[in-house]
XYZ file of C-alpha atoms in Angstrom:
522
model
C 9.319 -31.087 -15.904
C 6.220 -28.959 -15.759
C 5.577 -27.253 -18.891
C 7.395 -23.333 -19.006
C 10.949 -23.849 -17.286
C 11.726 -21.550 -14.614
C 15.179 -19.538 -14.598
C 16.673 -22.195 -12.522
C 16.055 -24.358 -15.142
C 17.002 -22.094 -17.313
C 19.968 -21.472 -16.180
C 21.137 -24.864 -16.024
C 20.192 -25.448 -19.596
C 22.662 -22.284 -20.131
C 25.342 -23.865 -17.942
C 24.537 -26.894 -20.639
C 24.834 -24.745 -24.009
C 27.735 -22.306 -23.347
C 29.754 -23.647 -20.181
C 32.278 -21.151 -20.769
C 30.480 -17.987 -21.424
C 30.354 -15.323 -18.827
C 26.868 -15.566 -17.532
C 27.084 -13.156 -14.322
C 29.853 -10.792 -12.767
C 29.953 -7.662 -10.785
C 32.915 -4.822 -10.922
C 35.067 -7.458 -8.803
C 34.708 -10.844 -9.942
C 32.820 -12.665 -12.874
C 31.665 -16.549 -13.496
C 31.212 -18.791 -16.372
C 27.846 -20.339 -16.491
C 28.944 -23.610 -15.848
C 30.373 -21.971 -12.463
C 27.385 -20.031 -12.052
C 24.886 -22.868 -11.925
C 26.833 -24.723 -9.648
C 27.351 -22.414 -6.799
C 23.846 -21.520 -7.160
C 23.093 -25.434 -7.096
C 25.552 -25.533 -4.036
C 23.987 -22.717 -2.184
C 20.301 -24.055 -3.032
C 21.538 -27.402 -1.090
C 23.313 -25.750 1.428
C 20.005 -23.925 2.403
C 17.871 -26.707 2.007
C 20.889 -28.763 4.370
C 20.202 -25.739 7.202
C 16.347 -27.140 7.647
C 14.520 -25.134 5.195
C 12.206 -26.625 3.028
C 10.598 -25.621 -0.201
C 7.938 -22.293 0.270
C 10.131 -20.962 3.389
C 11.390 -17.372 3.024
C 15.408 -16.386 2.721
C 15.781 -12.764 3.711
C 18.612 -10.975 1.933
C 20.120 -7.612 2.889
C 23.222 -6.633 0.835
C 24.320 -3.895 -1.797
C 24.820 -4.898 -5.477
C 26.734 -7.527 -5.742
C 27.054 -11.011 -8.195
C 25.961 -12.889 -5.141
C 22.362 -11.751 -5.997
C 22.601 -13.545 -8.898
C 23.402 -16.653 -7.123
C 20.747 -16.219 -4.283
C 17.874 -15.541 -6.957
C 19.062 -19.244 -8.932
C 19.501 -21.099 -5.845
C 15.963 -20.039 -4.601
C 14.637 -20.606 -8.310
C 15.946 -23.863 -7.958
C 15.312 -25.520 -4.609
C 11.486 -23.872 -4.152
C 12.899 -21.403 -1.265
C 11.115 -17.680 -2.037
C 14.060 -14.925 -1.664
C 12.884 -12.110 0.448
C 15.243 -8.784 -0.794
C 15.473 -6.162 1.725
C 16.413 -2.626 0.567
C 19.485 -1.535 1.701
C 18.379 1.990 2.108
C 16.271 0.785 5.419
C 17.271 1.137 8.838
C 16.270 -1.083 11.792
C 13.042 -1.069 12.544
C 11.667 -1.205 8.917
C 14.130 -4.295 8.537
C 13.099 -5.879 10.973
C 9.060 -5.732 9.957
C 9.399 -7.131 6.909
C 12.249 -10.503 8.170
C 9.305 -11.003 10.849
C 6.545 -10.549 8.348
C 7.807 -12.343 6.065
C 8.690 -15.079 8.495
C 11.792 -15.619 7.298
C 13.648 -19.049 7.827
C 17.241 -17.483 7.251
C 18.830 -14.824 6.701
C 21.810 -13.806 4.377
C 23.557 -10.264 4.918
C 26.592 -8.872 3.052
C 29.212 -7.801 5.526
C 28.867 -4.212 4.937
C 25.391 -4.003 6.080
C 26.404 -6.991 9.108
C 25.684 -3.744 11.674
C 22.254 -3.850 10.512
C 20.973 -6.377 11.357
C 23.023 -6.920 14.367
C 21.200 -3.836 16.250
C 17.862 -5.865 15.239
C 19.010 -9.081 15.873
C 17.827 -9.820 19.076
C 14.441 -10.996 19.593
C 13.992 -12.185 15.586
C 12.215 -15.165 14.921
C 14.623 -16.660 12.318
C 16.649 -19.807 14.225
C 20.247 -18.884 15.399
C 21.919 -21.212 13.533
C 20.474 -19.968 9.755
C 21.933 -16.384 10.065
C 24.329 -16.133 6.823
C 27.264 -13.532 6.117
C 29.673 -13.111 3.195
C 31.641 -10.402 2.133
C 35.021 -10.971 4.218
C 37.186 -13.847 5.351
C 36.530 -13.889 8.811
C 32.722 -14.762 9.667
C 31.359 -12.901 12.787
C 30.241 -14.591 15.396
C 26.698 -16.161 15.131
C 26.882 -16.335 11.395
C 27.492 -19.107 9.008
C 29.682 -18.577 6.368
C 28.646 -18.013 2.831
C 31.547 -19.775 1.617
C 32.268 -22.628 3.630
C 28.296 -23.906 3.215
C 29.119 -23.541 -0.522
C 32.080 -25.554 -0.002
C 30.722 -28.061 1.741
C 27.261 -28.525 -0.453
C 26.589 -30.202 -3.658
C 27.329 -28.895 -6.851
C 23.943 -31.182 -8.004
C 20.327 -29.848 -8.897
C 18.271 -29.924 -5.803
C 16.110 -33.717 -5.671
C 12.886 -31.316 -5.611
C 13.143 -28.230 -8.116
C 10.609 -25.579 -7.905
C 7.865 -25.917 -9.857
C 6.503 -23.199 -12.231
C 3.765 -22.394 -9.852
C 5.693 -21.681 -6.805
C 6.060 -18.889 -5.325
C 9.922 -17.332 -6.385
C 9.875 -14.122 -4.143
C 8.526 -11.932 -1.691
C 9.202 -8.330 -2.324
C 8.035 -5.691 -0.246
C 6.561 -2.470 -1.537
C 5.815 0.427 0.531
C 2.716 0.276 2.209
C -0.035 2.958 1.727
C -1.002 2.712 5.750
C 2.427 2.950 7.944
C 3.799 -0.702 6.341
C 4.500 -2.463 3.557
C 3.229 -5.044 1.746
C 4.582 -7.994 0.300
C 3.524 -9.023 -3.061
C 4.086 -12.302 -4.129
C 5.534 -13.674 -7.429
C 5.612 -17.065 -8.870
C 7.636 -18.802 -11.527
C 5.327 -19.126 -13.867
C 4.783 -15.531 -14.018
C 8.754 -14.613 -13.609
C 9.514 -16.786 -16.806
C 6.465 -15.697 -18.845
C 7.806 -12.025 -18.100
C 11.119 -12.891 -18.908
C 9.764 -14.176 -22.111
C 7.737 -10.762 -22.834
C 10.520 -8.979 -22.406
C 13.169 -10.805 -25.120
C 10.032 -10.232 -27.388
C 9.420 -6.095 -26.629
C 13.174 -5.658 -26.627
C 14.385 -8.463 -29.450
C 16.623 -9.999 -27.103
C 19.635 -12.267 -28.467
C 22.129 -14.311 -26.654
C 24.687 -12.321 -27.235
C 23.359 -9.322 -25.264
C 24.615 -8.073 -22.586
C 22.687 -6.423 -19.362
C 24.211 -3.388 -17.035
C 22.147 -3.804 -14.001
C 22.688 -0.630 -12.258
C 19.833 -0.436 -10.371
C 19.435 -2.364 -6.760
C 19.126 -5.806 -6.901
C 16.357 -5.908 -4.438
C 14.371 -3.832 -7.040
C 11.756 -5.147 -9.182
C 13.234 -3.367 -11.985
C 16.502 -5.264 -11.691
C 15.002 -8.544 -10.608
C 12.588 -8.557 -14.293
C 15.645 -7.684 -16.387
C 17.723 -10.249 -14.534
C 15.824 -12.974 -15.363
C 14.947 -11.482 -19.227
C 18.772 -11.785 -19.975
C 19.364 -15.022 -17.413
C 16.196 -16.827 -19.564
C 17.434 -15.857 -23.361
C 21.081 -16.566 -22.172
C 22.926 -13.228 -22.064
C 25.657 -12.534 -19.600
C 24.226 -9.808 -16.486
C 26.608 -7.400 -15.278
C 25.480 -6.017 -11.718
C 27.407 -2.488 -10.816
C 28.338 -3.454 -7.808
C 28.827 0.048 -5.642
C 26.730 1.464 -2.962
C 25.717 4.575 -4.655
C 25.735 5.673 -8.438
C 28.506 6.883 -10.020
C 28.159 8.621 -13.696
C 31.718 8.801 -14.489
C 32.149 4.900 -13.614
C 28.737 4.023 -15.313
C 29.979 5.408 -18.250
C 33.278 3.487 -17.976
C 32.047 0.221 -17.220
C 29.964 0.082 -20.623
C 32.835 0.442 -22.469
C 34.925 -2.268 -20.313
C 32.114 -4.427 -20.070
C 30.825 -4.058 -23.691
C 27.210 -3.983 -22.021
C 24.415 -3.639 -24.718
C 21.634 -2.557 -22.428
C 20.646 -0.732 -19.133
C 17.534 0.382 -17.327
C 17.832 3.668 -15.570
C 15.969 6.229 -13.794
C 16.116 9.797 -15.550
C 17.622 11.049 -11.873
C 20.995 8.771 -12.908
C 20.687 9.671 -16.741
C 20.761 13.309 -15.629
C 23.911 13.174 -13.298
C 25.868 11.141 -16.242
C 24.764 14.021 -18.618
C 26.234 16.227 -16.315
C 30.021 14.367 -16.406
C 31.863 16.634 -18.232
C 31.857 16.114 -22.152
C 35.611 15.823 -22.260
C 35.567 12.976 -19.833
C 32.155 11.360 -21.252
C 34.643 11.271 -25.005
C 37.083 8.966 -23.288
C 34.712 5.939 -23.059
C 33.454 3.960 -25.724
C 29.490 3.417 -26.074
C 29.460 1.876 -29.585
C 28.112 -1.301 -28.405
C 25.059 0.076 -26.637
C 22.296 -0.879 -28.682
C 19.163 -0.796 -26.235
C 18.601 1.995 -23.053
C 15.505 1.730 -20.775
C 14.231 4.616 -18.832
C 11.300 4.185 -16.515
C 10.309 4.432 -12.464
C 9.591 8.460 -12.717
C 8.554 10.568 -15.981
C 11.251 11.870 -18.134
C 12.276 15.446 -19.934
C 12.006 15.848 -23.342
C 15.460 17.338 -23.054
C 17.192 14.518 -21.388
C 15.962 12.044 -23.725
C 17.523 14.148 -26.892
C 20.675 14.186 -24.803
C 20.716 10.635 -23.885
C 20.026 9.495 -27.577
C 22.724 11.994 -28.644
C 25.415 10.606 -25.893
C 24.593 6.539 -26.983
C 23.795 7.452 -30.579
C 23.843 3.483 -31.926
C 20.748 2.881 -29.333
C 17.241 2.850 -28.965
C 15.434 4.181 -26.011
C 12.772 2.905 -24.531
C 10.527 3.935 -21.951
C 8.457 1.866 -19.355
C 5.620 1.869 -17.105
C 5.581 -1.162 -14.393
C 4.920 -2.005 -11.304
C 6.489 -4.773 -8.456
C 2.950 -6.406 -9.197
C 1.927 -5.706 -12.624
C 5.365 -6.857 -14.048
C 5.312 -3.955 -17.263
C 2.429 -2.641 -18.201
C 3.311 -0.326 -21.567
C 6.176 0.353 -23.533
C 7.113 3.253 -25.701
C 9.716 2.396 -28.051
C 12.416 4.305 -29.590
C 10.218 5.447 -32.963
C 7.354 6.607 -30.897
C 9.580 8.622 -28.451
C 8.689 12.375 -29.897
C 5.664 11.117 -31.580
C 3.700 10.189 -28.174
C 5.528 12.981 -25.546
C 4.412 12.838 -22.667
C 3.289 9.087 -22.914
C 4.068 6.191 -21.542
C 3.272 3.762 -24.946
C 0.579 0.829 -25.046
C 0.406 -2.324 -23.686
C 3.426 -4.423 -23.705
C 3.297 -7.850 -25.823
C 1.070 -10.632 -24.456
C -0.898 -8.241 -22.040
C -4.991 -7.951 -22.522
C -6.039 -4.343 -23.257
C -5.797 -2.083 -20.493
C -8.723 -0.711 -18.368
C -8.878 2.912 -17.104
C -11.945 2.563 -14.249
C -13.909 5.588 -12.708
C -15.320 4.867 -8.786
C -17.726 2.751 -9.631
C -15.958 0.306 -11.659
C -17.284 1.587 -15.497
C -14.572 2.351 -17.960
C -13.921 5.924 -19.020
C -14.071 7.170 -22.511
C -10.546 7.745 -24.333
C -9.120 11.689 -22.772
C -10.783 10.941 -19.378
C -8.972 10.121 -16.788
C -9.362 6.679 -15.032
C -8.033 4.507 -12.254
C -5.423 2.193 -14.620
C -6.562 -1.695 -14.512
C -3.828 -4.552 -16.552
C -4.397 -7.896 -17.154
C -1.092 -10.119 -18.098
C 0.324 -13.640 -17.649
C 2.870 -12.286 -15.151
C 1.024 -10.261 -12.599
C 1.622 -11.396 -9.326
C 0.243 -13.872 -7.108
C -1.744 -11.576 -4.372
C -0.296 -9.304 -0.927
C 1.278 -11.927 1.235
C -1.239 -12.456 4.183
C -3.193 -9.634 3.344
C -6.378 -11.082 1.477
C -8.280 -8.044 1.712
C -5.491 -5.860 0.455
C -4.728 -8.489 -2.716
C -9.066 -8.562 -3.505
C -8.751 -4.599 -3.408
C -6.122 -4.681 -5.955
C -8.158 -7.277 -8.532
C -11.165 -6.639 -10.807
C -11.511 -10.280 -11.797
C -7.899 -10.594 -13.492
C -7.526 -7.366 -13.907
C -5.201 -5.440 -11.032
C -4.255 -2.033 -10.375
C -1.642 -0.495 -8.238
C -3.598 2.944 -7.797
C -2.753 4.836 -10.772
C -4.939 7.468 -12.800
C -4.007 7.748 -16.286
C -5.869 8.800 -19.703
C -5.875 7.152 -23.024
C -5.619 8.642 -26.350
C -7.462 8.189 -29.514
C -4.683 5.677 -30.764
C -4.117 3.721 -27.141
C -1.419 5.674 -25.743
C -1.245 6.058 -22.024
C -0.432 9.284 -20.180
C -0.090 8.472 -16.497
C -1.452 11.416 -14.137
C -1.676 11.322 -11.146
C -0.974 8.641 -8.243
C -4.353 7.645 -6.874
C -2.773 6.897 -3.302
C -0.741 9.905 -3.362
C 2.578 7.963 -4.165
C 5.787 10.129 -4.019
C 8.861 8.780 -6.703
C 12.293 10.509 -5.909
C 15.277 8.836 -7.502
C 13.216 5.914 -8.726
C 12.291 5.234 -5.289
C 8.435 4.647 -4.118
C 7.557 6.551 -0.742
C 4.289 6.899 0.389
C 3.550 9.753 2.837
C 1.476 8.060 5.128
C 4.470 6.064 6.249
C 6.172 9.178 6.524
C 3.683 11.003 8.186
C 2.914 8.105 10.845
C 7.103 8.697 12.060
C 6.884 12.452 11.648
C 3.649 12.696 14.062
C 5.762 11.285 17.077
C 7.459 14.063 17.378
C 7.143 15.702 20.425
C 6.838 19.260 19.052
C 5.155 18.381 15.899
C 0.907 18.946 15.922
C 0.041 18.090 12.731
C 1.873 17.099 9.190
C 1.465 16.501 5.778
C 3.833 14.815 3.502
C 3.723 15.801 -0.257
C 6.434 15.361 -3.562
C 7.203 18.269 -4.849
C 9.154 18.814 -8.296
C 12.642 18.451 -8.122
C 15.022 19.067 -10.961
C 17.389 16.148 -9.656
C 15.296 13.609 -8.146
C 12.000 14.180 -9.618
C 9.754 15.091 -6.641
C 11.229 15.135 -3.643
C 9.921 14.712 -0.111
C 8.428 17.469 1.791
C 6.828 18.095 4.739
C 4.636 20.280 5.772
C 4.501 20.875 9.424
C 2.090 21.736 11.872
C 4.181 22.865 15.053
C 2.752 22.618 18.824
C 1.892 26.084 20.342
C 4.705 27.448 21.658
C 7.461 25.115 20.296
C 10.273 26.269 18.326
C 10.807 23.790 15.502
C 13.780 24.173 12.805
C 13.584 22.230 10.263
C 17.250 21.039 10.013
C 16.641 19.563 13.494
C 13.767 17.570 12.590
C 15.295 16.172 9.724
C 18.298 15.040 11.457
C 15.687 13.530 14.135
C 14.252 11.599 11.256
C 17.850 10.172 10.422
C 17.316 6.905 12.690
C 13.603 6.304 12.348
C 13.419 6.136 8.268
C 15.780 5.238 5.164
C 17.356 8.181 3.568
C 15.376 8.303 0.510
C 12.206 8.547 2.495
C 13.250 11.620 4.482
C 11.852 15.085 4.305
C 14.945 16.779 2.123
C 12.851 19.940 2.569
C 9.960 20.948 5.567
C 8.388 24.217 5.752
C 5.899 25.568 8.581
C 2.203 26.169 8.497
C -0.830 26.982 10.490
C -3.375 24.231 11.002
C -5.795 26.559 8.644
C -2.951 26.092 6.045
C -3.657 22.480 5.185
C -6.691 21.972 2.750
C -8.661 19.314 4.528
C -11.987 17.313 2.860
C -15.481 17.521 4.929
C -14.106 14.369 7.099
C -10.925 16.467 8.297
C -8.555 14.141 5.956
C -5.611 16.764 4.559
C -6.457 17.003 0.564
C -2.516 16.205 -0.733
C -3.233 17.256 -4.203
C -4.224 20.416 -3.207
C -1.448 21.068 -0.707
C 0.757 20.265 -3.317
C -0.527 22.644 -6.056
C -0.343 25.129 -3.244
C 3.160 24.751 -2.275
C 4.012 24.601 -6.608
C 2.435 27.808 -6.561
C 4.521 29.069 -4.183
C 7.852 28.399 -5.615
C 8.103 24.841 -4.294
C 9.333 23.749 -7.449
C 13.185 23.683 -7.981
């Protein structure tokens, strides 16, 4: 053993100290943590009996589900780095990041089986390590989930992962057509998971709703917070969100916390009060909100719905881990804030274009320094030296500090759009809008939206002489890009229309205060 454990280790030492508790469940089935650390155990072996050896990447497409929970363990204990895929993709982005990553295997839940099947051909992973679960009967080319299980060992893997391995690969979306995939270790995983009990005061007895996906950083931190101190993770296993069921499952599940996005706060505040009164919510003690900024008004009516917890709100990235917290006594104190640094992190640095820091009320380019940043872009040294100042790194954000240390995120550097919690950047957008045959020029902007946040919009340049509607290019976009990154509203300009810099590059901040002024706002 190598100094800090990692969550495989950790979760055998759980499987050790309460057998019989539930560790991990979904809506449909639930295990013990004895049971847990053995099928993850199993699967670690079985993946490890396919050929793969410790470092190779396991891609993994599927909706929530409690077999997350066993993929993250078994790669956390056999030294195998899990590759999530977001469900939301379609083909071509899928396939990118299995052959960037150059995955070793594959494991897909049978509902997204058509997926990858249209992309299959011509993938680099071996035909024998293709993996499916989710129904009896095991398609054709696939292993099954359950019989490798079956026929693995229940015992720890002869060569655990070590704290500095890598643990995953998650892809974020790329600022130039693709993403990237920033790597994270164990070391950093467990000190996060540490960071976290300590911000939130963690006990065993807690109990996590994981609502949002799986293949999220958001999820993935919290999993490991609650797998590390020993509480039991409940993953809402459906594709999409439903309020009404949210709100029922914390009273059947007795959950204590949950991380949400103020998109999926907003459409449970909207359930009807009479139906809201039905469940139970006594038990709730801590509530997370984070991934987009959030109303005053829906965080009164959140703390008045739960009214035993706390809310907290966060600021994080995939490769910063968290980077400030506000907790529940500072939430009408600092409005409009995001908190200060999160336990265990060094101050933070808010940089102007030549690298000086900016005095306190100007705004800077936002620099954090922790024990659980990640490891670097995978294969993209350039990209992973632009994002460090010595130890300090920095996903592109511009933010402003206050007299007392408070951070106020605003603006997005790289012109990052969030709708529904979701990252889109509209060069990627812009880069499958511009093959359009009738389509000149376009610029792709987030615009206030009173459901999502921002939402995507384009605005459109069309050839001379075409006749572009903009339901039409929208549906054309339905095939080439996941449905959160599409245009949910496209309006037509002139090429005069889009503000453009003394290089010709279209200024998005301006286009965007232009279409606000508008009306664009709803």
């Amino acid at each position: 053993m190598n100094g800090l454990l990692t969550i495989g280790q950790m979760l055998a030492a759980q499987a050790r100290l309460q057998p019989n508790r539930i560790g991990a469940r979904d809506l449909e089935r639930a295990m013990t943590f004895r049971e847990w650390n053995a099928r993850s155990c199993r699967l670690a072996n079985a993946l490890l009996g396919l050929g793969l050896r410790k470092g190779d990447r396991v891609a993994v497409l599927a909706y929530n589900c409690v077999e997350w929970a066993e993929i993250y363990a078994a790669a956390a204990k056999s030294g195998l780095v899990a590759v999530p895929i977001n469900f939301r993709l379609v083909g071509p982005e899928i396939r990118y990041i299995v052959e960037d990553a150059e995955a070793s295997a594959l494991i897909v839940q049978d509902a997204l089986f058509q997926e990858v099947e249209a992309i299959r051909e011509g993938l680099s992973i071996p035909s024998g390590n293709y993996v499916h679960f989710g129904r009896p009967n095991c398609p054709t080319g696939y292993r099954s989930y359950e019989d490798l299980l079956a026929a693995a060992s229940d015992g720890e893997p002869a060569d655990p992962a070590r704290p500095e391995d890598p643990w995953t690969l998650m892809y974020t979306s790329g600022t130039t057509g693709n993403p990237k995939g920033a790597i994270r270790g164990h070391r950093g995983m467990s000190m996060l998971a540490l960071m976290t009990e300590v911000e939130l005061s963690l006990h065993r007895r807690d109990d996590a709703l994981l609502v949002m996906p799986m293949c999220h950083a958001n999820s993935l931190n919290f999993f490991s917070a609650f797998t590390y101190v020993g509480g039991t993770v409940t993953i809402f296993s459906r594709k999409s969100f439903d309020p009404e069921l949210c709100l029922r499952t914390f009273g059947e599940t007795g959950a204590t916390f949950t991380s949400l996005v103020p998109t999926q706060y907003g459409m449970m505040l909207d359930v009807p009060a009479a139906d809201r009164e039905r469940h139970r919510f006594d038990r709730v003690e801590k509530l997370m909100i984070s991934s987009a900024p959030a109303r005053v008004e829906t965080k009164r009516a959140v703390m008045k719905m739960f009214p035993n917890s706390g809310l907290f709100e966060l600021y994080g990235s995939t490769e910063a881990g968290w980077v400030t917290m506000l907790h529940p006594h500072e939430q009408f104190d600092k409005l409009g804030t995001v908190g200060r640094e999160v336990v265990g992190s060094a101050p933070i640095r808010l940089l102007d274009d030549n690298g000086r820091e900016v005095p306190d009320g100007q705004p800077g380019e936002l620099f954090s320094c922790s024990p659980y940043c990640f490891d670097g872009y995978w294969k993209q040294p350039e990209k992973t030296r632009e994002a460090f100042i010595g130890d300090y790194c920095t996903v592109g954000d511009v933010a402003l500090r206050d007299d007392e240390g408070y951070i106020r995120l605003i603006d997005r550097k790289k012109n990052l759009i969030i709708t529904g919690g979701e990252n889109v950047y509209p060069t990627e957008i812009e880069a499958v809008l511009a093959g359009h045959p009738e389509i000149q020029d376009v610029a792709v902007i987030g615009l206030p939206d009173d459901k999502w946040g921002e939402r995507v919009h384009a605005v459109v340049v069309p050839k001379k002489g075409a006749a572009l509607a903009s339901d039409t290019l929208m549906e054309w976009c339905k095939p080439l890009l996941a449905g959160y990154k599409r245009p949910r509203s496209v309006s037509l300009a002139a090429p005069d229309d889009l503000p453009r810099t003394a290089t010709g590059k279209v200024q998005h901040r301006l286009l965007r205060q232009k279409m606000i002024d508008k009306g664009g706002a709803r």
